mmCIF file with all atom_site columns, C-alpha atoms in Angstrom:
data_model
loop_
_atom_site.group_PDB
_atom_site.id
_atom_site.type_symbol
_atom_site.label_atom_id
_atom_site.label_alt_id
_atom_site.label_comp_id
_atom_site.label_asym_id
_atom_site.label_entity_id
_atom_site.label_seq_id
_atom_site.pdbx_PDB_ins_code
_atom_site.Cartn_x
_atom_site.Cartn_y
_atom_site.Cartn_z
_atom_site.occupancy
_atom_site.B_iso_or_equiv
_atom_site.pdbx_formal_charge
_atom_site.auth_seq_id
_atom_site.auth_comp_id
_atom_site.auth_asym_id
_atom_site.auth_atom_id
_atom_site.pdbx_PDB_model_num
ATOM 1   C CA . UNK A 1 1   ? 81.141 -12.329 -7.831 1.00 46.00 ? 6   UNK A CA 1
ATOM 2   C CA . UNK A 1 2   ? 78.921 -15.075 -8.093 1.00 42.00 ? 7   UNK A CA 1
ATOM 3   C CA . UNK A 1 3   ? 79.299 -16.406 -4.587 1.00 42.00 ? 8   UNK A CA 1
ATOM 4   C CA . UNK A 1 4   ? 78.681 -13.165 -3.372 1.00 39.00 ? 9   UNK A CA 1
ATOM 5   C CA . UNK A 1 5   ? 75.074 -13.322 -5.590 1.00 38.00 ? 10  UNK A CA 1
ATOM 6   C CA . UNK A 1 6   ? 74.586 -16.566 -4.286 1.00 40.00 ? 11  UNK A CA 1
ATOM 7   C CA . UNK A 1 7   ? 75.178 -15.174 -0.787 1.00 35.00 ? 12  UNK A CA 1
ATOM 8   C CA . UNK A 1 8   ? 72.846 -12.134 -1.504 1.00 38.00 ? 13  UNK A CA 1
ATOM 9   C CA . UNK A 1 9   ? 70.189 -14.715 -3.416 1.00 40.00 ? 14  UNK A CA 1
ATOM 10  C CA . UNK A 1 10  ? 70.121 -16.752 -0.104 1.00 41.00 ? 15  UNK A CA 1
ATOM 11  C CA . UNK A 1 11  ? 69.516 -14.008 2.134  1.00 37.00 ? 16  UNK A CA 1
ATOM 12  C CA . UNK A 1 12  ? 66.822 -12.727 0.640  1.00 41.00 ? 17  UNK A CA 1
ATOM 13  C CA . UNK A 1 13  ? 64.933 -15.952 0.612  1.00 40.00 ? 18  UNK A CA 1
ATOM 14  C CA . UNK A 1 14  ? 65.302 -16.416 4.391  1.00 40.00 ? 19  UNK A CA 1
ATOM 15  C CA . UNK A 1 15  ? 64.274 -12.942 4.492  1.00 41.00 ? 20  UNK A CA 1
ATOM 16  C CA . UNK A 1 16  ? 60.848 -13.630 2.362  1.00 42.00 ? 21  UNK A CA 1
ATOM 17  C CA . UNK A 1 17  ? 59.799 -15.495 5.028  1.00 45.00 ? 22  UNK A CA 1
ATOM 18  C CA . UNK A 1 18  ? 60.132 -12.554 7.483  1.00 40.00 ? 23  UNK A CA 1
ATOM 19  C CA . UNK A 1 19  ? 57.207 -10.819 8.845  1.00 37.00 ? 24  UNK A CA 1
ATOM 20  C CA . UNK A 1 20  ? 56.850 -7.219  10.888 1.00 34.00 ? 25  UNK A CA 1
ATOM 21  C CA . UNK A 1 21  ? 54.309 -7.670  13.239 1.00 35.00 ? 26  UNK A CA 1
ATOM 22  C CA . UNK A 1 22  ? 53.489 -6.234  16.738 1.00 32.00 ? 27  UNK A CA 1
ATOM 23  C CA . UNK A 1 23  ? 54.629 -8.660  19.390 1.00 32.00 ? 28  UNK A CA 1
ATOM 24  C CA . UNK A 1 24  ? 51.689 -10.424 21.172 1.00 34.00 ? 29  UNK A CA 1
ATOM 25  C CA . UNK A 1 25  ? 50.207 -8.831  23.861 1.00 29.00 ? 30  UNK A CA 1
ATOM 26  C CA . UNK A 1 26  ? 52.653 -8.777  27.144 1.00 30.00 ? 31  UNK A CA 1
ATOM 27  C CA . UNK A 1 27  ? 55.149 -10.206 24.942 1.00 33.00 ? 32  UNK A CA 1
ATOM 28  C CA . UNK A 1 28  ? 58.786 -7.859  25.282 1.00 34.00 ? 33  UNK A CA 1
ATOM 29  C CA . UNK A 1 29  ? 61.972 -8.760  23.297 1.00 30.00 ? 34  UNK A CA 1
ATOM 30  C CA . UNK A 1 30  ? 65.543 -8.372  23.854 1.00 34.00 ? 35  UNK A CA 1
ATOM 31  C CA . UNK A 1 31  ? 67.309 -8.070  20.527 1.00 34.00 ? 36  UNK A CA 1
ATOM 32  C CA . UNK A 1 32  ? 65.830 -11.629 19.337 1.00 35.00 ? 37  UNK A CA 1
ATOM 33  C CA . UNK A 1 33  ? 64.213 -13.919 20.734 1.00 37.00 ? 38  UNK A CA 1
ATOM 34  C CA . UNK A 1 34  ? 61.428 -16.749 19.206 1.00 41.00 ? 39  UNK A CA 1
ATOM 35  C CA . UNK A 1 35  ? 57.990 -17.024 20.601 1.00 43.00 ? 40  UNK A CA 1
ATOM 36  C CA . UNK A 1 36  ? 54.987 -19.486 19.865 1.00 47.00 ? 41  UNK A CA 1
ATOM 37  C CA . UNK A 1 37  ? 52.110 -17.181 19.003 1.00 44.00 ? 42  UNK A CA 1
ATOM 38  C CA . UNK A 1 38  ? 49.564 -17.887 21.715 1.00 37.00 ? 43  UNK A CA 1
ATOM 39  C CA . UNK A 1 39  ? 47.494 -14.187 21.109 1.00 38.00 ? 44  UNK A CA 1
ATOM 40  C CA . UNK A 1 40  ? 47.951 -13.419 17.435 1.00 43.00 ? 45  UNK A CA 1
ATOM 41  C CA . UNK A 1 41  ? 48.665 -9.612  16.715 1.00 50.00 ? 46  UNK A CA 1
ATOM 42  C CA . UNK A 1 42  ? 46.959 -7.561  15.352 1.00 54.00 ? 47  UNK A CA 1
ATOM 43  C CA . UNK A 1 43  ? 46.791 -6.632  11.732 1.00 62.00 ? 48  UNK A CA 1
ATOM 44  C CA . UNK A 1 44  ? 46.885 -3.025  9.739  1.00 68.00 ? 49  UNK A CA 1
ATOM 45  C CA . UNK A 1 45  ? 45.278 -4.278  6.800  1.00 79.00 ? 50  UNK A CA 1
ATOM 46  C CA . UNK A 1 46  ? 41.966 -4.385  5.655  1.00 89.00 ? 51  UNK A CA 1
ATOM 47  C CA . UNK A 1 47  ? 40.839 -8.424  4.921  1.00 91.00 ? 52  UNK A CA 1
ATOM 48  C CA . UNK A 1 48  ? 39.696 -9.785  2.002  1.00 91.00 ? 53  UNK A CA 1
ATOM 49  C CA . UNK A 1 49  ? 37.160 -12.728 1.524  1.00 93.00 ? 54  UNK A CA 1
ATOM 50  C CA . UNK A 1 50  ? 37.761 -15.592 -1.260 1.00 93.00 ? 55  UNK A CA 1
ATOM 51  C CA . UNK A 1 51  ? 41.729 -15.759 -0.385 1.00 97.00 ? 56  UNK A CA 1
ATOM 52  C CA . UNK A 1 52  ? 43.166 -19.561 -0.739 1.00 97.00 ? 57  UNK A CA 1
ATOM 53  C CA . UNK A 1 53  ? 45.609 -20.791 1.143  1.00 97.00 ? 58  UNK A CA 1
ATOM 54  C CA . UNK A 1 54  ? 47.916 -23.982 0.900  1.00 97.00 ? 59  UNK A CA 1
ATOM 55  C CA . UNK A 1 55  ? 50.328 -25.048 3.783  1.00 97.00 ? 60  UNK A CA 1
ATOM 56  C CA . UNK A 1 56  ? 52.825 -27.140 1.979  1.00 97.00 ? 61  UNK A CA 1
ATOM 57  C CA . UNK A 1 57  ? 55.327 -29.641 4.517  1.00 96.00 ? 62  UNK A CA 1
ATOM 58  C CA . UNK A 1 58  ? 56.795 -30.803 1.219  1.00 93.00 ? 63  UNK A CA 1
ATOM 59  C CA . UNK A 1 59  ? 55.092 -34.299 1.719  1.00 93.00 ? 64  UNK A CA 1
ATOM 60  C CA . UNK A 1 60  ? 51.810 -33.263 2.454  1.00 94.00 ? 65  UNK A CA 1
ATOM 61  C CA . UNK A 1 61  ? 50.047 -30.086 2.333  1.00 94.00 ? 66  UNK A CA 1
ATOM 62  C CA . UNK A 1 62  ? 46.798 -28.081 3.688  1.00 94.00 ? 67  UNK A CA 1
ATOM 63  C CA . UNK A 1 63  ? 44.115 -25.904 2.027  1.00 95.00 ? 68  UNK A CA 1
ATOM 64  C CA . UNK A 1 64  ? 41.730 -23.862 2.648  1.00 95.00 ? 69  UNK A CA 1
ATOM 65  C CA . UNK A 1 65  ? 39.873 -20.555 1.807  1.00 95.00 ? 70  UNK A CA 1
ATOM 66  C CA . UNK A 1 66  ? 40.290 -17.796 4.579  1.00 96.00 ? 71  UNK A CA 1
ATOM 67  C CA . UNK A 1 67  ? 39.888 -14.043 5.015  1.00 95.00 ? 72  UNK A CA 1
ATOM 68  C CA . UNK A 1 68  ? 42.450 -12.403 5.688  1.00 95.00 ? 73  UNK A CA 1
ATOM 69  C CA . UNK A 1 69  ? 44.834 -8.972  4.392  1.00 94.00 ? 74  UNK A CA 1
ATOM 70  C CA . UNK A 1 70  ? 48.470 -10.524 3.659  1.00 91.00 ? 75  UNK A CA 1
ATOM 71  C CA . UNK A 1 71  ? 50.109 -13.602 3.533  1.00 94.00 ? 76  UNK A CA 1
ATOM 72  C CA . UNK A 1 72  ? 51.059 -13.680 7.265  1.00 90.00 ? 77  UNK A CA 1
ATOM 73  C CA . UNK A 1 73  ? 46.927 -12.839 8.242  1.00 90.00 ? 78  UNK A CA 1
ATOM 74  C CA . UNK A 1 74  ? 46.196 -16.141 5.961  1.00 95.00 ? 79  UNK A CA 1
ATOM 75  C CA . UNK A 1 75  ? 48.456 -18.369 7.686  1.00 95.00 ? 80  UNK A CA 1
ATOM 76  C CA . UNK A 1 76  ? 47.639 -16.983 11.209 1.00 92.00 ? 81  UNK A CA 1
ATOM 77  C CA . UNK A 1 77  ? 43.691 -17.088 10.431 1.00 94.00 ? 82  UNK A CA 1
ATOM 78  C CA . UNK A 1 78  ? 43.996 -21.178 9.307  1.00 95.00 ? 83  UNK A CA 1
ATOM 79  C CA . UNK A 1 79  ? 46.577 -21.424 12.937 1.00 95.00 ? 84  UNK A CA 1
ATOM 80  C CA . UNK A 1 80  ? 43.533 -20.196 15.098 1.00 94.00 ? 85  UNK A CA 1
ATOM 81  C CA . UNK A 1 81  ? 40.789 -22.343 12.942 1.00 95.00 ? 86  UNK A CA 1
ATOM 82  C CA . UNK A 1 82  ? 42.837 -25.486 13.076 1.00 95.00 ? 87  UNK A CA 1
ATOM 83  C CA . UNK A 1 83  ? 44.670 -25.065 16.442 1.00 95.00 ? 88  UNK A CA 1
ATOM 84  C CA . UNK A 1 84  ? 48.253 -25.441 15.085 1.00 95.00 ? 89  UNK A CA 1
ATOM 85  C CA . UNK A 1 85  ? 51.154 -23.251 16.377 1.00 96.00 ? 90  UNK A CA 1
ATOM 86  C CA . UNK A 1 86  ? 53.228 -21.306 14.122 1.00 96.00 ? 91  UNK A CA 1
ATOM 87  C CA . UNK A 1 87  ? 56.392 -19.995 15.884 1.00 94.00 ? 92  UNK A CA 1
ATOM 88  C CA . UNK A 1 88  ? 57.895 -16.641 14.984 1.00 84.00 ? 93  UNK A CA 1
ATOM 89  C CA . UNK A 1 89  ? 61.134 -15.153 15.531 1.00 84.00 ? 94  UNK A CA 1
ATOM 90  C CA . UNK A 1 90  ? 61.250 -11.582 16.181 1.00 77.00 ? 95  UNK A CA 1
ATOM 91  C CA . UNK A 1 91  ? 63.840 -9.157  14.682 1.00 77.00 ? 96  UNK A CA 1
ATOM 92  C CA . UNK A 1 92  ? 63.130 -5.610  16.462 1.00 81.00 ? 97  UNK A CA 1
ATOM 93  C CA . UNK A 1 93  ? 65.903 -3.806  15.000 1.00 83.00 ? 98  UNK A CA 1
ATOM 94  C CA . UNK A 1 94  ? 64.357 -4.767  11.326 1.00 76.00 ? 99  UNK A CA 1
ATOM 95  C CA . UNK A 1 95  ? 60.887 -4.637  12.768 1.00 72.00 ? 100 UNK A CA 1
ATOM 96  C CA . UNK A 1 96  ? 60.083 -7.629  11.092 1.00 72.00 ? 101 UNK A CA 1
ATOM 97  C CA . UNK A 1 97  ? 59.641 -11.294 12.546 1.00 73.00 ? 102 UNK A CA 1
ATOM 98  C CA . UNK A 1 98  ? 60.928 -14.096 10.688 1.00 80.00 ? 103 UNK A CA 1
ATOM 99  C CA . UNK A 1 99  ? 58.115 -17.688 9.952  1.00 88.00 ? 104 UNK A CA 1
ATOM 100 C CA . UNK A 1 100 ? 60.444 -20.193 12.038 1.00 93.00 ? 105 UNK A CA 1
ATOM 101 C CA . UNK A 1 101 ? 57.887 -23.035 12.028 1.00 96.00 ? 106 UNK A CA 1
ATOM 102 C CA . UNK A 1 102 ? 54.359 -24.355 10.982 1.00 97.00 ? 107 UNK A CA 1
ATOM 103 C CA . UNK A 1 103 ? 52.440 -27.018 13.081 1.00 96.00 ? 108 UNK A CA 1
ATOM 104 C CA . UNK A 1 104 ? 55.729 -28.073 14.469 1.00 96.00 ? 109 UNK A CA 1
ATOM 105 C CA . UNK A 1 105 ? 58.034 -28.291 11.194 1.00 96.00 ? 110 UNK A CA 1
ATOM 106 C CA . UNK A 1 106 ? 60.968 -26.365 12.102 1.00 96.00 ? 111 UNK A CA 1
ATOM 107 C CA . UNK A 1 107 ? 63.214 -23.951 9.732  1.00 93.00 ? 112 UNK A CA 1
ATOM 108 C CA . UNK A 1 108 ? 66.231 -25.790 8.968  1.00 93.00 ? 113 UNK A CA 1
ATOM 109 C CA . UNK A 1 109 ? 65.437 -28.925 9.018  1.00 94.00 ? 114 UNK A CA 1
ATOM 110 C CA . UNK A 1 110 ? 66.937 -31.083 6.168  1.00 93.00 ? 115 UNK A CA 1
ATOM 111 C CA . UNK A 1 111 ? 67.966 -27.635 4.733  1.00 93.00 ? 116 UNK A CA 1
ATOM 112 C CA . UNK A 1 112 ? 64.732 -26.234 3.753  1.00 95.00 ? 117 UNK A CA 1
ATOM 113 C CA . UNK A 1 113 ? 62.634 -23.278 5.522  1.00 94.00 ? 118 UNK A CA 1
ATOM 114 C CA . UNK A 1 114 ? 59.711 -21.386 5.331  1.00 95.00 ? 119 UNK A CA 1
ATOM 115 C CA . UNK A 1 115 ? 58.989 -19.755 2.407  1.00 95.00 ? 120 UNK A CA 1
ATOM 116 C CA . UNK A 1 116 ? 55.746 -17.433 0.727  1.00 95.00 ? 121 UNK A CA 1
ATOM 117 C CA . UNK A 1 117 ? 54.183 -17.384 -2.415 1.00 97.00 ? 122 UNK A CA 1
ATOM 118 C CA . UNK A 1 118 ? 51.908 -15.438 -3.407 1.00 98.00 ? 123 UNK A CA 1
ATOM 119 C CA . UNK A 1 119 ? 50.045 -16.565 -6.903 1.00 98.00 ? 124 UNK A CA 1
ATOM 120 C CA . UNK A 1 120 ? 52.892 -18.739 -7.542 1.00 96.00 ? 125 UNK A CA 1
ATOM 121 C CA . UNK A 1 121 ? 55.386 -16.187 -7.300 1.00 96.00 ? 126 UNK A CA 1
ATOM 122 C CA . UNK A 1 122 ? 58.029 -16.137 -4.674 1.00 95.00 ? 127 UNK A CA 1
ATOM 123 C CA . UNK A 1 123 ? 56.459 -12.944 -2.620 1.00 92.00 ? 128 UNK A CA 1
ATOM 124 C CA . UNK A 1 124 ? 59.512 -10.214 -3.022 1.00 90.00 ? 129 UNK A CA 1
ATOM 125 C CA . UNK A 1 125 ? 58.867 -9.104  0.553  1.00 83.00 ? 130 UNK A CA 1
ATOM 126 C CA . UNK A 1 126 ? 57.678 -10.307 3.688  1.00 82.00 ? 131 UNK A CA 1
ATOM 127 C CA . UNK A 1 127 ? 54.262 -11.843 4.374  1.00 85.00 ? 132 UNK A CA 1
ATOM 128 C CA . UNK A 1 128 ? 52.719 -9.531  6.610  1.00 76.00 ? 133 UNK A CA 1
ATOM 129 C CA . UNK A 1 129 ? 53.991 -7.061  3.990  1.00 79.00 ? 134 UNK A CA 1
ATOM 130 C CA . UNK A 1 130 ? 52.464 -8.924  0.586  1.00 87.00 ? 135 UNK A CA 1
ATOM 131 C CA . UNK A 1 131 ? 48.887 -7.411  0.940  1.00 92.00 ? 136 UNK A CA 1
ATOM 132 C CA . UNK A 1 132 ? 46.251 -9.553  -0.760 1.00 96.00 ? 137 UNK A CA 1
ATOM 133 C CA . UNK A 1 133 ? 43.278 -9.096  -3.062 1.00 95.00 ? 138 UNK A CA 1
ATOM 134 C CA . UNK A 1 134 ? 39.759 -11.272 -3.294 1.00 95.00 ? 139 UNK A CA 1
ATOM 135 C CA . UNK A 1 135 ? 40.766 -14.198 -5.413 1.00 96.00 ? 140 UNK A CA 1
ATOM 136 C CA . UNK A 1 136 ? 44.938 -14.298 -4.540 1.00 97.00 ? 141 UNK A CA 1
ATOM 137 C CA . UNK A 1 137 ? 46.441 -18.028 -3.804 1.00 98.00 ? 142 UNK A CA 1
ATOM 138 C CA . UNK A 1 138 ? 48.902 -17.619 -0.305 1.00 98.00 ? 143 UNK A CA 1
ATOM 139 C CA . UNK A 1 139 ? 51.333 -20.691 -0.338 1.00 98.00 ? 144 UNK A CA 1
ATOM 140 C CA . UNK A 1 140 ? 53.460 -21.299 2.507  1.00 97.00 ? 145 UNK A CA 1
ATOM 141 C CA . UNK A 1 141 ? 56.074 -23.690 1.488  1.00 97.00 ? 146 UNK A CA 1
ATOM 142 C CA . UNK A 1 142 ? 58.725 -25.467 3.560  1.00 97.00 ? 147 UNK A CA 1
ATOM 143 C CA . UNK A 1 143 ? 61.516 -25.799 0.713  1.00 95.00 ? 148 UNK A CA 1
ATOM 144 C CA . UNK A 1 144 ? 64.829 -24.998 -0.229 1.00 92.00 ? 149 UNK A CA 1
ATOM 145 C CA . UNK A 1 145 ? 66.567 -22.139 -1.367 1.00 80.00 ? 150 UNK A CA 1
ATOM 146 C CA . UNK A 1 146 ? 65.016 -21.391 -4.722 1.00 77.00 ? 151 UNK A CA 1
ATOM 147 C CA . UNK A 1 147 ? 67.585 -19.614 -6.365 1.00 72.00 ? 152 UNK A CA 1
ATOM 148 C CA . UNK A 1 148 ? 70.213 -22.443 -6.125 1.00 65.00 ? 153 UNK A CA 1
#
């Protein structure tokens, strides 16, 4: 019973880090497939001013205030100011699209992945689903599985 929580647990972390999003423009996708965002989509929601965002590699980490509507929005918005990539893997059948790496760290490596926080909190769903308000701290941290 407890490896099948642990199981469960695990799943749902790699899962935070997924995303639905519209695929960039031109962009088609045969069950999955990863892309390198070149044309961000789109977003539904409405942005917010004042939102701060931290980028942490584990080692090192980036900040900086943005405007944006969810988690995914903040990390996309700091992408296109700074000119890093952030690749996405795309899930159709979920219609969502899973973080799969940040300025070239890669999910996976030495175990840990991409993860979102939203005011400290482990976001319970995905960041282009965690909608956020004037003030809200967006962390996106490349760590290991936190429930164990």
């Amino acid at each position: 019973m407890l490896k099948a929580i642990s199981i469960i647990a695990a799943l749902a972390v790699l899962l935070a880090g997924c995303v639905a999003a519209p695929p960039s423009p031109g962009a088609q996708y045969a069950n999955t497939s990863s892309v390198v965002l070149s044309a961000v989509p789109e977003s539904n929601s409405t942005p917010v001013a004042g939102v701060q965002l931290i980028i942490n590699y584990g080692n090192s980490s980036f900040n900086a205030s943005v405007v944006a509507g969810t988690a995914l929005d903040a990390l996309l918005e700091a992408s296109r100011a700074q000119g890093f990539e952030v690749g996405l893997q795309a899930y159709p059948e979920l219609n969502a699209t899973l973080v799969t790496s940040v300025n070239g760290t890669q999910n996976g490596e030495g175990g840990k992945y991409w993860l979102v926080f939203v005011n400290g909190k482990l976001s319970p769903v995905g960041g282009d689903k965690a909608l956020l308000r004037e003030g809200d701290a967006v962390e996106w941290r490349f760590g290991s599985n936190p429930f164990g």
